[in-house]
Amino acid sequence: MIVLEELQKRYGERLALAGVSLHVQPGELFAYLGPNGAGKSTTIRILAGLTRLSGGRAVIGGVDIEADPRAARRQCGLVVQHANVDNELSLADNMDIHGRLFGMPADERARQTRELLAYVDLGERRGQRVATLSGGMKRRLMIARALMHRPKVLFLDEPTAGLDADIRRRLWGLIKSIQADGATIFLSTHYIEEAEFLADRVAFLDAGRLRALDTPAALKTRVGEWAVDRPSQDGLRSDYFSDHGAAKYAANHAASVSSGAFTLRRVSLEDAFLRMTGKEPPPC
Ligand code: ADP
């Protein structure tokens, strides 16, 4: 559904994307995980037609975005990071305007508005001004609006950034159900647990380069099964083991040399991310 080949983006001297290649399958929930400044928004902005690529190639739903930008844009539903809904208008009017922009006929706009607002649990508020909504509700409205023109791919750029944990979990439920209903979802996030919970596959992006791409389980296995954390001069040091016995042995050793301060636990996606982006010292 999405093909990127050596995608590059330059902002003047700065290389924001240094050649990213990946494929996203139809129906997949693909997480693009990386710290601030990694190039996540830049990738999504290119794919959604908001900025041009500087090199490489991108294809969405079989449409090359440089060859036919309009057709490519129709394949995409986009939810950006900041709330870009019109506060002075009603929820229904925000939906309707989006439908008009995509040339949808009136009866289809009305049907999609009704069905999608109900889908994101905002049906009762359809006539209210958007200004009356909470941050989480605005995010749900933005997701409904992005689905208005029946895009093939839904792009979610940091969809839960800045939201409280309970609202984040509710949005996770909504995102899962959109995927279950057949959508392909490309989600950028800097929350590792969000990628781990939601994604079929995760790409680690750092400084404009892909460091790894696989299922969360496979990424974790590359590091090991077990982790032993202990205090070190740099803060916390984690060592990784495939074998539980070896991990226990290391934990006991850590206990004897660091006055008992250690933790033995399962490897998490965060361990894999830190290791593969080079932000953790190598094992001893
Ligand atoms: P992320 O979404 O992962 O936080 P971005 O894609 O926003 O990362 O940014 C990637 C890099 O490109 C950063 O170094 C950022 O400063 C730079 N950048 C992003 N947008 C612009 C712009 N419009 N002009 C110049 N540099 C930009």
Tab-separated table of N, CA, C and O and ligand atoms in Angstrom, residues 11 14 16 34-43 81 157-158 188 205, ligand 1:
chain	number	residue	atom	x	y	z
A	11	TYR	N	16.306	20.215	3.883
A	11	TYR	CA	15.883	21.587	4.167
A	11	TYR	C	17.166	22.408	4.131
A	11	TYR	O	17.916	22.409	5.113
A	14	ARG	N	20.407	20.991	5.688
A	14	ARG	CA	20.053	19.905	6.602
A	14	ARG	C	19.378	18.744	5.854
A	14	ARG	O	18.423	18.953	5.116
A	16	ALA	N	17.065	15.990	6.340
A	16	ALA	CA	16.087	15.498	7.326
A	16	ALA	C	15.761	14.029	7.109
A	16	ALA	O	15.473	13.289	8.055
A	34	GLY	N	10.377	7.165	16.569
A	34	GLY	CA	11.662	7.856	16.651
A	34	GLY	C	11.571	9.076	17.541
A	34	GLY	O	10.472	9.577	17.786
A	35	PRO	N	12.721	9.554	18.003
A	35	PRO	CA	12.720	10.731	18.878
A	35	PRO	C	12.354	11.998	18.102
A	35	PRO	O	12.285	11.972	16.867
A	36	ASN	N	12.133	13.086	18.810
A	36	ASN	CA	11.848	14.350	18.140
A	36	ASN	C	12.987	14.700	17.195
A	36	ASN	O	14.157	14.525	17.532
A	37	GLY	N	12.622	15.141	15.996
A	37	GLY	CA	13.638	15.541	15.026
A	37	GLY	C	14.128	14.399	14.155
A	37	GLY	O	14.979	14.599	13.288
A	38	ALA	N	13.572	13.181	14.349
A	38	ALA	CA	14.053	12.015	13.583
A	38	ALA	C	13.682	12.097	12.105
A	38	ALA	O	14.340	11.506	11.256
A	39	GLY	N	12.586	12.804	11.801
A	39	GLY	CA	12.137	12.887	10.411
A	39	GLY	C	10.763	12.279	10.185
A	39	GLY	O	10.342	12.082	9.036
A	40	LYS	N	10.048	11.989	11.268
A	40	LYS	CA	8.741	11.323	11.151
A	40	LYS	C	7.727	12.227	10.444
A	40	LYS	O	7.093	11.822	9.477
A	41	SER	N	7.575	13.452	10.947
A	41	SER	CA	6.581	14.361	10.336
A	41	SER	C	6.949	14.668	8.903
A	41	SER	O	6.067	14.767	8.039
A	42	THR	N	8.237	14.823	8.644
A	42	THR	CA	8.678	15.121	7.280
A	42	THR	C	8.225	14.014	6.334
A	42	THR	O	7.706	14.285	5.251
A	43	THR	N	8.378	12.756	6.741
A	43	THR	CA	7.946	11.631	5.902
A	43	THR	C	6.447	11.715	5.638
A	43	THR	O	5.994	11.591	4.491
A	81	GLN	N	-0.387	16.735	14.003
A	81	GLN	CA	-0.173	16.773	15.455
A	81	GLN	C	-1.013	17.813	16.172
A	81	GLN	O	-1.542	17.566	17.237
A	157	ASP	N	-0.091	11.408	12.707
A	157	ASP	CA	1.196	11.955	13.140
A	157	ASP	C	1.132	12.255	14.636
A	157	ASP	O	0.449	13.192	15.049
A	158	GLU	N	1.773	11.420	15.423
A	158	GLU	CA	1.778	11.568	16.886
A	158	GLU	C	0.355	11.761	17.413
A	158	GLU	O	0.050	12.774	18.051
A	188	SER	N	2.946	7.712	13.276
A	188	SER	CA	4.241	8.108	13.824
A	188	SER	C	4.082	8.367	15.313
A	188	SER	O	3.020	8.827	15.760
A	205	LEU	N	13.268	4.976	13.471
A	205	LEU	CA	13.869	6.051	12.683
A	205	LEU	C	14.696	6.914	13.623
A	205	LEU	O	14.237	7.286	14.714
B	1	ADP	P1	9.973	14.467	13.869
B	1	ADP	O1	8.595	14.509	13.285
B	1	ADP	O2	10.533	13.081	13.930
B	1	ADP	O3	10.055	15.154	15.190
B	1	ADP	P2	10.648	16.292	11.719
B	1	ADP	O4	10.309	15.560	10.471
B	1	ADP	O5	9.671	17.326	12.208
B	1	ADP	O6	10.969	15.236	12.876
B	1	ADP	O7	12.064	17.013	11.531
B	1	ADP	C1	13.201	16.342	11.017
B	1	ADP	C2	14.325	17.348	10.897
B	1	ADP	O8	14.024	18.295	9.878
B	1	ADP	C3	14.593	18.138	12.151
B	1	ADP	O9	15.966	18.322	12.266
B	1	ADP	C4	13.875	19.439	11.913
B	1	ADP	O10	14.497	20.482	12.602
B	1	ADP	C5	14.039	19.611	10.403
B	1	ADP	N1	12.900	20.347	9.814
B	1	ADP	C6	11.611	19.960	9.836
B	1	ADP	N2	10.835	20.849	9.157
B	1	ADP	C7	11.673	21.814	8.718
B	1	ADP	C8	11.490	23.012	7.943
B	1	ADP	N3	10.284	23.376	7.489
B	1	ADP	N4	12.592	23.748	7.673
B	1	ADP	C9	13.807	23.376	8.091
B	1	ADP	N5	14.059	22.270	8.814
B	1	ADP	C10	12.999	21.487	9.136
